[in-house]
Amino acid sequence: MQEAQSHILNVDREIEQIVDRSEQHALARRDASMRQAKTAVNASVAGGIITLVVALSLTALIVRSINAPLRRLERSMTAITRGELDAPIPSPGRDEIGAMASTLGMLRDSLIERDRLEHERRRAEAEIRAARDTAQAALRELNAAQANLIQAEKMASLGQLTAGIAHEIKNPLNFVNNFAALSTELLDELKQTTRPALVALDSDGRAEAEEVIATLTGNLQKIIEHGRRADNIVKSMLEHSRGVTGDRREVDLNALVDEALNLAYHGARAQDQSFNITLERDFDGKLGRMQLAPQEMTRVFLNLFGNAFYAAAKRARENGDASFRPTLRVATRDFGEAVEVRVRDNGTGIAGEIRDKLFQPFFTTKPTGEGTGLGLSISYEIVTQQHGGTIDVDSEVGRFTEFTVRLPRQGNSRGAESRE
Ligand SMILES: Nc1ncnc2c1ncn2[C@@H]1O[C@H](COP(=O)(O)OP(=O)(O)O)[C@@H](O)[C@H]1O
Ligand SMILES: [Mg+2]
């Protein structure tokens, strides 16, 4: 029994040892596996962090590689929208942004092309407009030239007519004048010889006879006076139709105009002491000297100034306004190949209806005895035929009249040789 008991105790002890050992073993294994598990957790945390960092870096890289070209593209688009067509466009790559860049490039090219076309169109339009203006100017010049030709033709035939009439009238007029002079002398003789016979008459008869003789003398005086006027008219008609033959020389046109102005002014003052007018001279110092027929041109200016004085004096007389100051302004201008003289008065002005008759011979609005109507006609002839220039008039009734004489410096010798 004891043996059995010790045996059981032994067995117990052994079992206890076995249990202890297996417990220790199990503990050791648990510790080992817990260590393993901890290592595994640490490793996976580290891996996770690394993955996260890598993933974040990759994302940042990708975002940057998309954003930067997009921003460059956006800048280009804004610039092009603003019209800056030379703004740089990012070079097209193979991705979508590259496709957008190349589309933007195409858009820019088409905008440039459109601009070029628009520019071209505007240039063509300007050219067409210039061509049209030139054509219109040419047409206007042609019309003016045609009008001038017609006028010149009219003047030429009127000139011939004038000459014919003057020649025809000259002879009978000479007879009238000569016989009137002769008759006056004869009447004087008659008075002398009949004096004794008259004394013998009764007072009534004598008075009657003397009255008849006085009337006859008066009539003859009138005939002589008007005959002289008619003679003057015929003379200027002949002078007119003879045309212009004056010698040409090189003259200082400013000096010539000035001289004519003084002549005209003093002439007008000599005729009428009350005559007064303000003279304004605006001479272009660059005018210099030029070839012309000085006597003929002086005639032109004397006539223009005379007409201006007349018109200004007439307005002063008629309008009765004390503040009105008759003024004549003479201006000369150099235009290189031509020169211009403007004669402007603030007189009565010229009504539109008569403006195209001004240059016709015998056209006058002045009362009989005051004008022959030949001044402007002669002036026209001298300026256009002899000097190859033009004479134009601008006027406003009751305000002003301005005659513009334009003379070319070169080739103004037409007419002088061709006439007579
Ligand atoms: N400066 C002027 N102002 C107003 N009328 C003018 C002027 N110059 C010329 N005329 C008009 O032109 C007409 C013709 O002038 P002109 O040929 O010189 O002849 P005249 O002086 O003998 O009348 C004048 O009668 C007048 O009606
Ligand atoms: Mg006149």
Coordinates of C-alpha atoms and ligand atoms in Angstrom, one line a residue:
M1 CA 0.0 0.0 0.0
Q2 CA 2.7 2.3 0.9
E3 CA 4.4 1.4 -2.2
A4 CA 1.3 2.0 -4.1
Q5 CA 0.9 5.3 -2.2
S6 CA 4.5 6.4 -3.1
H7 CA 3.9 5.2 -6.5
I8 CA 0.9 7.4 -6.8
L9 CA 2.8 10.2 -5.3
N10 CA 5.5 9.7 -7.8
V11 CA 3.0 9.6 -10.5
D12 CA 1.5 12.8 -9.2
R13 CA 4.8 14.4 -9.0
E14 CA 5.7 13.3 -12.4
I15 CA 2.4 14.5 -13.7
E16 CA 3.0 17.8 -11.9
Q17 CA 6.3 18.1 -13.6
I18 CA 4.9 17.2 -17.0
V19 CA 2.2 19.8 -16.5
D20 CA 4.8 22.4 -15.4
R21 CA 6.9 21.7 -18.3
S22 CA 4.1 21.8 -20.8
E23 CA 2.9 25.0 -19.1
Q24 CA 6.3 26.6 -19.5
H25 CA 6.5 25.4 -23.0
A26 CA 3.1 26.8 -23.8
L27 CA 4.1 30.1 -22.2
A28 CA 7.3 30.2 -24.1
R29 CA 5.4 29.6 -27.3
R30 CA 2.8 32.2 -26.5
D31 CA 5.5 34.8 -25.8
A32 CA 7.3 33.9 -29.1
S33 CA 4.1 34.2 -31.1
M34 CA 3.3 37.5 -29.4
R35 CA 6.7 38.8 -30.3
Q36 CA 6.2 37.7 -33.8
A37 CA 2.8 39.3 -34.0
K38 CA 4.3 42.6 -32.7
T39 CA 7.1 42.5 -35.3
A40 CA 4.5 41.9 -38.0
V41 CA 2.4 44.8 -36.8
N42 CA 5.4 47.2 -36.8
A43 CA 6.5 46.1 -40.2
S44 CA 3.0 46.6 -41.6
V45 CA 2.7 50.1 -40.0
A46 CA 6.1 51.1 -41.5
G47 CA 5.1 49.7 -44.9
G48 CA 1.8 51.6 -44.7
I49 CA 3.6 54.9 -44.0
I50 CA 6.1 54.4 -46.8
T51 CA 3.3 53.5 -49.2
L52 CA 1.4 56.6 -48.1
V53 CA 4.4 58.9 -48.6
V54 CA 5.1 57.4 -52.0
A55 CA 1.5 57.7 -53.0
L56 CA 1.3 61.3 -51.9
S57 CA 4.6 62.2 -53.7
L58 CA 3.3 60.5 -56.9
T59 CA 0.0 62.4 -56.7
A60 CA 1.8 65.7 -56.2
L61 CA 4.0 65.0 -59.2
I62 CA 1.1 64.1 -61.4
V63 CA -0.9 67.1 -60.3
R64 CA 2.1 69.3 -61.0
S65 CA 2.7 67.8 -64.4
I66 CA -1.0 68.5 -65.3
N67 CA -1.4 71.9 -63.6
A68 CA 1.7 73.7 -65.0
P69 CA 1.0 73.1 -68.7
L70 CA -2.7 73.9 -68.1
R71 CA -1.8 77.2 -66.5
R72 CA 0.6 78.0 -69.4
L73 CA -2.2 77.1 -71.8
E74 CA -4.6 79.3 -69.9
R75 CA -2.2 82.3 -70.0
S76 CA -1.9 81.8 -73.8
M77 CA -5.6 81.6 -74.2
T78 CA -6.2 84.8 -72.2
A79 CA -3.5 86.7 -74.2
I80 CA -5.0 85.5 -77.5
T81 CA -8.5 86.5 -76.3
R82 CA -7.1 89.9 -75.6
G83 CA -5.9 90.1 -79.2
E84 CA -2.2 89.5 -78.5
L85 CA -1.7 87.1 -81.3
D86 CA 2.1 86.9 -80.9
A87 CA 1.8 85.5 -77.4
P88 CA 3.7 82.2 -77.0
I89 CA 1.7 79.0 -77.0
P90 CA 3.2 75.9 -75.1
S91 CA 4.6 73.4 -77.5
P92 CA 2.0 70.6 -78.2
G93 CA 2.8 67.3 -76.6
R94 CA 1.0 63.9 -77.2
D95 CA -1.4 64.2 -74.3
E96 CA -4.8 66.0 -74.1
I97 CA -3.2 69.3 -73.0
G98 CA -0.9 69.0 -76.1
A99 CA -4.0 68.5 -78.2
M100 CA -5.6 71.7 -76.7
A101 CA -2.3 73.6 -77.3
S102 CA -2.3 72.6 -80.9
T103 CA -6.0 73.6 -81.3
L104 CA -5.2 76.9 -79.7
G105 CA -2.3 77.3 -82.2
M106 CA -4.7 76.6 -85.0
L107 CA -7.1 79.2 -83.6
R108 CA -4.3 81.7 -83.3
D109 CA -3.3 81.0 -86.9
S110 CA -6.8 81.5 -88.2
L111 CA -7.1 84.7 -86.2
I112 CA -3.8 86.0 -87.7
E113 CA -5.1 85.0 -91.2
R114 CA -8.4 86.8 -90.5
D115 CA -6.5 89.9 -89.4
R116 CA -4.4 89.8 -92.5
L117 CA -7.5 89.4 -94.7
E118 CA -9.2 92.3 -92.9
H119 CA -6.1 94.4 -93.4
E120 CA -5.9 93.5 -97.0
R121 CA -9.6 94.3 -97.4
R122 CA -9.2 97.7 -95.8
R123 CA -6.2 98.5 -98.0
A124 CA -8.1 97.4 -101.1
E125 CA -11.0 99.6 -100.0
A126 CA -8.7 102.6 -99.5
E127 CA -7.2 102.0 -102.9
I128 CA -10.6 101.8 -104.5
R129 CA -11.6 105.0 -102.7
A130 CA -8.4 106.8 -103.8
A131 CA -9.0 105.6 -107.4
R132 CA -12.6 106.8 -107.3
D133 CA -11.5 110.2 -105.9
T134 CA -8.9 110.6 -108.6
A135 CA -11.4 109.7 -111.2
Q136 CA -13.9 112.2 -109.8
A137 CA -11.3 114.9 -109.7
A138 CA -10.3 114.2 -113.2
L139 CA -13.9 114.4 -114.3
R140 CA -14.3 117.7 -112.5
E141 CA -11.2 119.0 -114.2
L142 CA -12.4 117.8 -117.5
N143 CA -15.8 119.5 -117.0
A144 CA -14.0 122.7 -115.9
A145 CA -11.7 122.5 -118.9
Q146 CA -14.7 121.9 -121.2
A147 CA -16.5 124.9 -119.7
N148 CA -13.3 127.0 -120.2
L149 CA -13.0 125.9 -123.8
I150 CA -16.6 126.8 -124.5
Q151 CA -16.1 130.2 -122.8
A152 CA -12.9 130.8 -124.7
E153 CA -14.6 129.9 -127.9
K154 CA -17.4 132.2 -127.1
M155 CA -15.0 134.9 -126.3
A156 CA -13.0 134.4 -129.5
S157 CA -16.1 134.7 -131.7
L158 CA -17.4 137.7 -129.7
G159 CA -13.9 139.3 -130.1
Q160 CA -14.1 138.9 -133.9
L161 CA -17.6 140.2 -133.9
T162 CA -16.5 143.2 -131.8
A163 CA -13.7 143.9 -134.1
G164 CA -16.1 143.8 -137.1
I165 CA -18.6 146.1 -135.5
A166 CA -15.9 148.5 -134.4
H167 CA -14.4 148.8 -137.9
E168 CA -17.9 149.3 -139.4
I169 CA -18.8 152.0 -136.9
K170 CA -15.5 153.8 -137.0
N171 CA -16.0 155.3 -140.5
P172 CA -19.5 156.7 -140.1
L173 CA -18.5 157.9 -136.6
N174 CA -15.6 159.8 -138.0
F175 CA -17.9 161.5 -140.4
V176 CA -20.3 162.4 -137.6
N177 CA -17.5 163.8 -135.5
N178 CA -15.8 165.6 -138.3
F179 CA -19.0 167.1 -139.7
A180 CA -20.1 168.1 -136.2
A181 CA -16.8 170.0 -135.6
L182 CA -17.1 171.5 -139.1
S183 CA -20.7 172.5 -138.5
T184 CA -19.8 174.3 -135.2
E185 CA -17.3 176.4 -137.1
L186 CA -19.8 177.0 -139.9
L187 CA -22.4 178.1 -137.4
D188 CA -19.9 180.5 -135.9
E189 CA -19.2 181.9 -139.3
L190 CA -22.9 182.1 -140.0
K191 CA -23.4 184.1 -136.7
Q192 CA -20.7 186.5 -137.8
T193 CA -22.0 187.1 -141.4
T194 CA -25.7 187.3 -140.4
R195 CA -25.1 189.7 -137.5
P196 CA -25.9 192.9 -139.7
A197 CA -29.0 191.2 -141.0
L198 CA -30.1 190.2 -137.5
V199 CA -29.6 193.7 -136.2
A200 CA -32.0 194.8 -139.0
L201 CA -34.7 192.5 -137.8
D202 CA -37.3 193.4 -135.2
S203 CA -36.7 192.3 -131.7
D204 CA -39.0 189.3 -131.9
G205 CA -37.5 188.0 -135.1
R206 CA -34.0 188.6 -133.7
A207 CA -34.7 186.8 -130.5
E208 CA -36.2 183.8 -132.4
A209 CA -33.2 183.6 -134.8
E210 CA -30.7 183.9 -131.9
E211 CA -32.6 181.1 -130.0
V212 CA -32.4 178.8 -133.0
I213 CA -28.7 179.5 -133.4
A214 CA -28.1 178.8 -129.7
T215 CA -30.1 175.6 -129.8
L216 CA -28.2 174.5 -132.9
T217 CA -24.9 175.3 -131.1
G218 CA -26.0 173.3 -128.1
N219 CA -27.1 170.3 -130.3
L220 CA -23.7 170.3 -132.0
Q221 CA -22.0 170.4 -128.7
K222 CA -24.0 167.3 -127.6
I223 CA -23.2 165.6 -130.9
I224 CA -19.5 166.3 -130.4
E225 CA -19.6 165.2 -126.8
H226 CA -21.4 161.9 -127.5
G227 CA -19.4 161.4 -130.7
R228 CA -16.2 161.5 -128.6
R229 CA -17.7 159.0 -126.2
A230 CA -18.6 156.7 -129.0
D231 CA -15.1 157.1 -130.4
N232 CA -13.7 156.1 -127.1
I233 CA -15.8 153.0 -127.0
V234 CA -14.8 152.1 -130.6
K235 CA -11.2 152.5 -129.6
S236 CA -11.4 150.2 -126.7
M237 CA -13.4 147.7 -128.8
L238 CA -10.6 147.7 -131.3
E239 CA -8.0 147.5 -128.6
H240 CA -9.9 144.6 -127.2
S241 CA -10.2 142.7 -130.4
R242 CA -6.6 143.4 -131.4
G243 CA -5.9 141.4 -128.4
V244 CA -2.8 141.4 -126.3
T245 CA 0.5 142.1 -127.8
G246 CA 2.4 143.5 -124.9
D247 CA 6.1 142.6 -124.5
R248 CA 7.0 140.1 -121.9
R249 CA 9.7 140.6 -119.4
E250 CA 10.7 139.3 -116.0
V251 CA 9.0 141.4 -113.3
D252 CA 8.4 141.5 -109.6
L253 CA 4.7 140.7 -109.5
N254 CA 4.3 142.1 -106.0
A255 CA 5.7 145.5 -107.1
L256 CA 3.5 145.5 -110.2
V257 CA 0.4 144.8 -108.2
D258 CA 1.4 147.5 -105.6
E259 CA 2.0 150.0 -108.4
A260 CA -1.4 149.3 -110.0
L261 CA -3.1 149.6 -106.6
N262 CA -1.5 153.1 -106.1
L263 CA -2.4 154.2 -109.6
A264 CA -6.0 153.0 -109.3
Y265 CA -6.4 154.6 -105.8
H266 CA -5.0 158.0 -106.8
G267 CA -7.0 157.9 -110.1
A268 CA -10.2 157.3 -108.2
R269 CA -9.3 160.1 -105.7
A270 CA -8.6 162.5 -108.5
Q271 CA -12.1 161.8 -110.0
D272 CA -13.9 162.1 -106.7
Q273 CA -12.3 163.8 -103.7
S274 CA -14.7 162.3 -101.3
F275 CA -13.8 158.7 -102.3
N276 CA -12.1 156.7 -99.6
I277 CA -11.3 153.1 -99.0
T278 CA -9.1 151.1 -96.7
L279 CA -6.4 149.2 -98.7
E280 CA -5.0 146.0 -97.2
R281 CA -1.9 144.4 -98.8
D282 CA -1.0 140.8 -98.0
F283 CA 1.9 140.1 -100.3
D284 CA 3.8 136.9 -100.3
G285 CA 7.5 137.6 -100.2
K286 CA 8.3 134.3 -101.8
L287 CA 6.6 135.4 -105.1
G288 CA 9.8 136.7 -106.6
R289 CA 10.1 137.6 -110.3
M290 CA 8.3 136.0 -113.2
Q291 CA 7.9 136.3 -116.9
L292 CA 4.8 138.3 -118.0
A293 CA 3.5 141.2 -120.0
P294 CA 3.6 143.9 -117.4
Q295 CA 1.5 146.5 -119.2
E296 CA -1.2 144.0 -119.9
M297 CA -1.2 142.7 -116.4
T298 CA -1.3 146.2 -115.0
R299 CA -4.4 146.8 -117.1
V300 CA -6.0 143.7 -115.6
F301 CA -5.3 144.9 -112.1
L302 CA -6.4 148.5 -112.7
N303 CA -9.6 147.1 -114.0
L304 CA -10.2 144.8 -111.1
F305 CA -9.3 147.5 -108.6
G306 CA -11.5 150.0 -110.4
N307 CA -14.5 147.7 -110.3
A308 CA -13.8 146.9 -106.6
F309 CA -13.7 150.7 -105.8
Y310 CA -16.9 151.3 -107.6
A311 CA -18.7 148.4 -105.9
A312 CA -17.5 149.4 -102.4
A313 CA -18.3 153.1 -103.0
K314 CA -21.7 152.1 -104.3
R315 CA -22.4 150.0 -101.2
A316 CA -21.3 152.9 -98.9
R317 CA -23.6 155.3 -100.8
E318 CA -26.6 153.0 -100.8
N319 CA -26.5 151.3 -97.4
G320 CA -26.1 154.6 -95.4
D321 CA -24.7 152.7 -92.5
A322 CA -22.1 154.9 -90.9
S323 CA -20.1 152.0 -89.5
F324 CA -19.5 150.5 -93.0
R325 CA -15.9 150.8 -94.0
P326 CA -15.1 150.2 -97.7
T327 CA -12.2 147.9 -97.8
L328 CA -10.1 146.4 -100.6
R329 CA -7.8 143.6 -99.8
V330 CA -5.1 142.4 -102.2
A331 CA -3.3 139.2 -101.5
T332 CA -0.6 137.4 -103.5
R333 CA 0.5 133.8 -103.0
D334 CA 3.2 131.6 -104.3
F335 CA 2.3 128.0 -105.2
G336 CA 5.6 127.0 -106.7
E337 CA 4.6 126.4 -110.3
A338 CA 1.9 129.1 -110.2
V339 CA 1.1 132.3 -108.5
E340 CA -2.2 133.7 -107.3
V341 CA -3.5 137.2 -106.8
R342 CA -6.7 137.7 -104.9
V343 CA -8.6 141.0 -105.1
R344 CA -11.4 141.2 -102.5
D345 CA -13.7 144.0 -101.8
N346 CA -16.6 144.3 -99.4
G347 CA -18.8 146.1 -101.9
T348 CA -22.2 145.3 -103.4
G349 CA -21.3 141.8 -104.5
I350 CA -22.5 140.1 -107.7
A351 CA -25.8 138.3 -108.1
G352 CA -25.5 134.7 -109.2
E353 CA -27.6 135.2 -112.3
I354 CA -25.1 137.6 -113.9
R355 CA -21.9 135.8 -112.8
D356 CA -21.4 134.0 -116.0
K357 CA -22.0 137.1 -118.1
L358 CA -19.3 139.1 -116.3
F359 CA -16.5 138.3 -118.8
Q360 CA -18.6 138.9 -121.9
P361 CA -17.7 142.1 -123.8
F362 CA -20.2 145.0 -123.2
F363 CA -21.7 143.4 -120.2
T364 CA -22.1 146.1 -117.6
T365 CA -24.5 147.0 -114.8
K366 CA -23.2 150.6 -114.6
P367 CA -25.3 153.5 -115.9
T368 CA -24.5 154.8 -119.4
G369 CA -21.3 156.7 -119.5
E370 CA -19.9 155.0 -116.4
G371 CA -19.0 151.6 -117.8
T372 CA -18.2 150.0 -121.1
G373 CA -18.5 146.4 -120.0
L374 CA -15.1 145.7 -121.6
G375 CA -12.8 145.7 -118.6
L376 CA -13.4 142.1 -117.4
S377 CA -13.6 140.8 -121.0
I378 CA -10.1 142.3 -121.8
S379 CA -8.8 141.1 -118.4
Y380 CA -10.1 137.6 -119.2
E381 CA -8.3 137.6 -122.5
I382 CA -5.0 138.8 -121.1
V383 CA -5.0 136.3 -118.2
T384 CA -6.2 133.2 -120.1
Q385 CA -5.0 133.7 -123.7
Q386 CA -1.8 135.6 -123.1
H387 CA -0.6 134.1 -119.9
G388 CA -2.3 130.7 -119.9
G389 CA -3.8 131.5 -116.5
T390 CA -7.3 131.5 -115.0
I391 CA -9.5 134.2 -113.6
D392 CA -12.4 133.3 -111.2
V393 CA -14.9 135.1 -109.2
D394 CA -16.5 134.4 -105.9
S395 CA -19.1 136.7 -104.4
E396 CA -21.9 137.1 -102.0
V397 CA -24.5 139.8 -102.6
G398 CA -24.2 142.6 -100.0
R399 CA -21.0 141.1 -98.5
F400 CA -18.0 140.7 -100.8
T401 CA -16.6 140.0 -104.2
E402 CA -13.3 138.2 -104.7
F403 CA -11.5 137.8 -108.1
T404 CA -8.7 135.3 -108.2
V405 CA -6.1 135.5 -110.9
R406 CA -3.9 132.5 -111.2
L407 CA -0.8 132.6 -113.4
P408 CA 1.4 129.7 -114.2
R409 CA 5.2 130.4 -114.0
Q410 CA 6.0 128.1 -116.9
G411 CA 4.5 127.8 -120.3
N412 CA 2.4 131.0 -120.0
S413 CA 3.5 132.3 -123.3
R414 CA 0.5 131.0 -125.2
G415 CA -1.5 133.5 -127.2
A416 CA 1.0 136.3 -127.5
E417 CA 2.5 134.8 -130.6
S418 CA -0.6 133.0 -131.8
R419 CA -2.7 136.2 -132.0
E420 CA -2.5 138.8 -134.8
Ligands
LIG1 N1 -15.9 144.0 -107.7 C1 -17.1 144.0 -108.2 N2 -18.2 144.1 -107.5 C2 -19.4 144.1 -108.0 N3 -19.7 143.9 -109.3 C3 -18.6 143.8 -110.1 C4 -17.3 143.8 -109.7 N4 -16.5 143.7 -110.7 C5 -17.3 143.6 -111.8 N5 -18.6 143.7 -111.5 C6 -19.7 143.6 -112.4 O1 -19.2 143.2 -113.7 C7 -19.6 144.1 -114.6 C8 -18.6 144.1 -115.8 O2 -17.4 144.7 -115.3 P1 -16.4 145.3 -116.4 O3 -16.2 144.2 -117.5 O4 -15.2 145.7 -115.8 O5 -17.2 146.4 -117.1 P2 -17.6 147.8 -116.4 O6 -16.7 148.1 -115.3 O7 -17.3 148.8 -117.5 O8 -19.0 147.7 -116.1 C9 -19.8 145.4 -113.9 O9 -20.7 146.3 -114.5 C10 -20.4 145.0 -112.6 O10 -21.7 144.7 -112.7
MG2 MG -14.6 147.7 -115.2

